[in-house]
Amino acid sequence: MPSHDHSPAHPLATALALSLGAAIALGLSRFSYGLLLPPMRDDLGWSYLLAGAMNTFNALGYFLGALATPPLMRRLGVWRLLMAGCVLASIFMLISGLVSDTAALFLQRVCAGVASAFIFIAGGVLAARLGSMHSQRAGFYIGLYYGGTGFGIALSALLVPAALSAAHGHGAAHAWQWPWLALGVACLLATAIMAAPARAIGEAPRAPDKGRRFAWRDFAPSLAGYFMFGVGYIGYMTFVIALLRQQGMTPTLVTIFYTLLGLAVVASSRIWARMLDRYKGGESLAILNGLLGVVTVLPALTSFAPVVFLSGLVFGGVFLSVVASTTALVRHNLPQASWTAGISAYTTVFALGQIAGPIVVGWIADGPAGLERGLIASAIALFIGAVLAARQKALAPPATGLHG
């Protein structure tokens, strides 16, 4: 694939199309499961621990995919890996609609997680490259890519109940299988829309390896803070729908709640863009983690609908900007040749956090204190993440023969 040094003709449209990659990787492939957990748990007789383990296995696949991405990217190129991930994720989603065995579903979640990591990292590298072509709007374009997850969440919020209703109407043996099929088709359509615009960004030129390389010790505080973000946010996204249903919220209100959460994710790219451009250290990661901790605990304290909706709106408006903040941190502190290594490292610790989060929260939720106590644990993890991230300083520019 040829290298391009010129910007795509329509950078905003290109960024929007690229954001469909995040919609597939997270919005459709992972976060749709929060909506499917209650009917799958009812049908298959799962405990909350087992139900949470489904997202843990997804995160395990994501971790493995993050480790495999850098060598695969060198071999295939960024765009080809992005497309391969999108097609594979679509196929694995469709497979979920064809099986009901718990072991097979676990395997599907692992495979979908691997594919999601390919998509998410490759798309992040392309978003950072697009941002480097438009440095005045870099924070916005990077945020828009991650905010695309919200398109997937909002689409899931509409597709899953409609497909469930259709399945019940046709007397399907496992009604939850129909939404998986619908989501798989949606992934394929998004892949088709994204392919050409993503290709137009081009591969990064094979520049000589100059400047600072990524070193884990340089980014240790923000990596630790990001790990705690992975532990904390995934508990909310896995179990909040189950909690709202348990508290008696109507299906219509649940759909509106999740749709608004998804739309807030999309809006977040505009809300936080200036902050991502301004701060060079861990300040953005710390501020956003702290905000998330506050709103994560709200549904555990009250079932009052306005407060719960406020929680969902703010959570949606913040959580993917935490991810964008780590890409901005890498872009501010490393040369372009080191971006893939940096983004992959953050994705790896993110995945490790997500492996721990759902099992811990599910285990707590199975106890006498229930799902509310699980969300409180998630909030504590996010507050710890904020404290750790606040210790991350911007790196001094590498020496270039001049003192200063």
PDB file of N, CA and C in Angstrom, residues 325-360:
ATOM      1  N   SER A 325      -7.120  10.309  25.802  1.00  0.00           N
ATOM      2  CA  SER A 325      -6.081  11.045  26.528  1.00  0.00           C
ATOM      3  C   SER A 325      -4.748  10.309  26.511  1.00  0.00           C
ATOM      4  N   THR A 326      -4.779   8.972  26.482  1.00  0.00           N
ATOM      5  CA  THR A 326      -3.512   8.234  26.440  1.00  0.00           C
ATOM      6  C   THR A 326      -2.881   8.323  25.045  1.00  0.00           C
ATOM      7  N   THR A 327      -3.700   8.329  23.995  1.00  0.00           N
ATOM      8  CA  THR A 327      -3.155   8.521  22.655  1.00  0.00           C
ATOM      9  C   THR A 327      -2.560   9.924  22.517  1.00  0.00           C
ATOM     10  N   ALA A 328      -3.249  10.923  23.087  1.00  0.00           N
ATOM     11  CA  ALA A 328      -2.718  12.289  23.067  1.00  0.00           C
ATOM     12  C   ALA A 328      -1.400  12.366  23.843  1.00  0.00           C
ATOM     13  N   LEU A 329      -1.325  11.661  24.959  1.00  0.00           N
ATOM     14  CA  LEU A 329      -0.104  11.632  25.770  1.00  0.00           C
ATOM     15  C   LEU A 329       1.065  11.059  24.962  1.00  0.00           C
ATOM     16  N   VAL A 330       0.799   9.969  24.249  1.00  0.00           N
ATOM     17  CA  VAL A 330       1.822   9.363  23.393  1.00  0.00           C
ATOM     18  C   VAL A 330       2.233  10.338  22.292  1.00  0.00           C
ATOM     19  N   ARG A 331       1.262  10.980  21.672  1.00  0.00           N
ATOM     20  CA  ARG A 331       1.547  11.899  20.562  1.00  0.00           C
ATOM     21  C   ARG A 331       2.342  13.114  21.025  1.00  0.00           C
ATOM     22  N   HIS A 332       2.046  13.611  22.232  1.00  0.00           N
ATOM     23  CA  HIS A 332       2.752  14.785  22.754  1.00  0.00           C
ATOM     24  C   HIS A 332       4.204  14.476  23.112  1.00  0.00           C
ATOM     25  N   ASN A 333       4.492  13.232  23.526  1.00  0.00           N
ATOM     26  CA  ASN A 333       5.783  12.925  24.150  1.00  0.00           C
ATOM     27  C   ASN A 333       6.708  12.015  23.360  1.00  0.00           C
ATOM     28  N   LEU A 334       6.221  11.480  22.232  1.00  0.00           N
ATOM     29  CA  LEU A 334       7.044  10.550  21.457  1.00  0.00           C
ATOM     30  C   LEU A 334       7.030  10.921  19.976  1.00  0.00           C
ATOM     31  N   PRO A 335       8.108  10.583  19.248  1.00  0.00           N
ATOM     32  CA  PRO A 335       8.093  10.777  17.794  1.00  0.00           C
ATOM     33  C   PRO A 335       7.151   9.776  17.123  1.00  0.00           C
ATOM     34  N   GLN A 336       6.743  10.070  15.914  1.00  0.00           N
ATOM     35  CA  GLN A 336       5.727   9.255  15.241  1.00  0.00           C
ATOM     36  C   GLN A 336       6.144   7.791  15.110  1.00  0.00           C
ATOM     37  N   ALA A 337       7.440   7.548  14.946  1.00  0.00           N
ATOM     38  CA  ALA A 337       7.914   6.168  14.787  1.00  0.00           C
ATOM     39  C   ALA A 337       7.640   5.323  16.031  1.00  0.00           C
ATOM     40  N   SER A 338       7.440   5.969  17.178  1.00  0.00           N
ATOM     41  CA  SER A 338       7.205   5.236  18.435  1.00  0.00           C
ATOM     42  C   SER A 338       5.739   5.184  18.847  1.00  0.00           C
ATOM     43  N   TRP A 339       4.855   5.747  18.032  1.00  0.00           N
ATOM     44  CA  TRP A 339       3.441   5.800  18.424  1.00  0.00           C
ATOM     45  C   TRP A 339       2.821   4.417  18.563  1.00  0.00           C
ATOM     46  N   THR A 340       3.121   3.527  17.612  1.00  0.00           N
ATOM     47  CA  THR A 340       2.515   2.189  17.676  1.00  0.00           C
ATOM     48  C   THR A 340       2.907   1.487  18.972  1.00  0.00           C
ATOM     49  N   ALA A 341       4.192   1.566  19.345  1.00  0.00           N
ATOM     50  CA  ALA A 341       4.653   0.924  20.582  1.00  0.00           C
ATOM     51  C   ALA A 341       3.956   1.546  21.790  1.00  0.00           C
ATOM     52  N   GLY A 342       3.799   2.866  21.787  1.00  0.00           N
ATOM     53  CA  GLY A 342       3.162   3.541  22.909  1.00  0.00           C
ATOM     54  C   GLY A 342       1.687   3.195  23.040  1.00  0.00           C
ATOM     55  N   ILE A 343       0.960   3.282  21.921  1.00  0.00           N
ATOM     56  CA  ILE A 343      -0.478   2.977  21.951  1.00  0.00           C
ATOM     57  C   ILE A 343      -0.699   1.512  22.324  1.00  0.00           C
ATOM     58  N   SER A 344       0.167   0.624  21.824  1.00  0.00           N
ATOM     59  CA  SER A 344       0.041  -0.805  22.157  1.00  0.00           C
ATOM     60  C   SER A 344       0.265  -1.053  23.643  1.00  0.00           C
ATOM     61  N   ALA A 345       1.225  -0.327  24.242  1.00  0.00           N
ATOM     62  CA  ALA A 345       1.494  -0.507  25.677  1.00  0.00           C
ATOM     63  C   ALA A 345       0.285  -0.091  26.506  1.00  0.00           C
ATOM     64  N   TYR A 346      -0.304   1.052  26.179  1.00  0.00           N
ATOM     65  CA  TYR A 346      -1.493   1.500  26.918  1.00  0.00           C
ATOM     66  C   TYR A 346      -2.656   0.527  26.697  1.00  0.00           C
ATOM     67  N   THR A 347      -2.799   0.034  25.473  1.00  0.00           N
ATOM     68  CA  THR A 347      -3.870  -0.927  25.191  1.00  0.00           C
ATOM     69  C   THR A 347      -3.672  -2.206  25.992  1.00  0.00           C
ATOM     70  N   THR A 348      -2.421  -2.613  26.180  1.00  0.00           N
ATOM     71  CA  THR A 348      -2.116  -3.838  26.920  1.00  0.00           C
ATOM     72  C   THR A 348      -2.515  -3.709  28.395  1.00  0.00           C
ATOM     73  N   VAL A 349      -2.142  -2.585  29.039  1.00  0.00           N
ATOM     74  CA  VAL A 349      -2.510  -2.444  30.461  1.00  0.00           C
ATOM     75  C   VAL A 349      -4.018  -2.230  30.616  1.00  0.00           C
ATOM     76  N   PHE A 350      -4.615  -1.557  29.649  1.00  0.00           N
ATOM     77  CA  PHE A 350      -6.077  -1.383  29.600  1.00  0.00           C
ATOM     78  C   PHE A 350      -6.754  -2.758  29.593  1.00  0.00           C
ATOM     79  N   ALA A 351      -6.244  -3.642  28.729  1.00  0.00           N
ATOM     80  CA  ALA A 351      -6.811  -4.988  28.620  1.00  0.00           C
ATOM     81  C   ALA A 351      -6.639  -5.768  29.917  1.00  0.00           C
ATOM     82  N   LEU A 352      -5.477  -5.637  30.555  1.00  0.00           N
ATOM     83  CA  LEU A 352      -5.262  -6.344  31.823  1.00  0.00           C
ATOM     84  C   LEU A 352      -6.254  -5.874  32.884  1.00  0.00           C
ATOM     85  N   GLY A 353      -6.498  -4.572  32.928  1.00  0.00           N
ATOM     86  CA  GLY A 353      -7.480  -4.046  33.868  1.00  0.00           C
ATOM     87  C   GLY A 353      -8.869  -4.591  33.603  1.00  0.00           C
ATOM     88  N   GLN A 354      -9.213  -4.697  32.333  1.00  0.00           N
ATOM     89  CA  GLN A 354     -10.547  -5.190  31.961  1.00  0.00           C
ATOM     90  C   GLN A 354     -10.699  -6.685  32.225  1.00  0.00           C
ATOM     91  N   ILE A 355      -9.583  -7.411  32.246  1.00  0.00           N
ATOM     92  CA  ILE A 355      -9.641  -8.835  32.603  1.00  0.00           C
ATOM     93  C   ILE A 355     -10.054  -8.975  34.063  1.00  0.00           C
ATOM     94  N   ALA A 356      -9.487  -8.136  34.914  1.00  0.00           N
ATOM     95  CA  ALA A 356      -9.770  -8.219  36.350  1.00  0.00           C
ATOM     96  C   ALA A 356     -11.157  -7.680  36.701  1.00  0.00           C
ATOM     97  N   GLY A 357     -11.550  -6.554  36.090  1.00  0.00           N
ATOM     98  CA  GLY A 357     -12.750  -5.820  36.497  1.00  0.00           C
ATOM     99  C   GLY A 357     -14.038  -6.623  36.542  1.00  0.00           C
ATOM    100  N   PRO A 358     -14.459  -7.256  35.424  1.00  0.00           N
ATOM    101  CA  PRO A 358     -15.763  -7.931  35.430  1.00  0.00           C
ATOM    102  C   PRO A 358     -15.851  -9.093  36.413  1.00  0.00           C
ATOM    103  N   ILE A 359     -14.743  -9.832  36.596  1.00  0.00           N
ATOM    104  CA  ILE A 359     -14.768 -10.971  37.524  1.00  0.00           C
ATOM    105  C   ILE A 359     -14.886 -10.472  38.962  1.00  0.00           C
ATOM    106  N   VAL A 360     -14.124  -9.420  39.294  1.00  0.00           N
ATOM    107  CA  VAL A 360     -14.171  -8.878  40.652  1.00  0.00           C
ATOM    108  C   VAL A 360     -15.574  -8.341  40.961  1.00  0.00           C
TER     109      VAL A 360
END
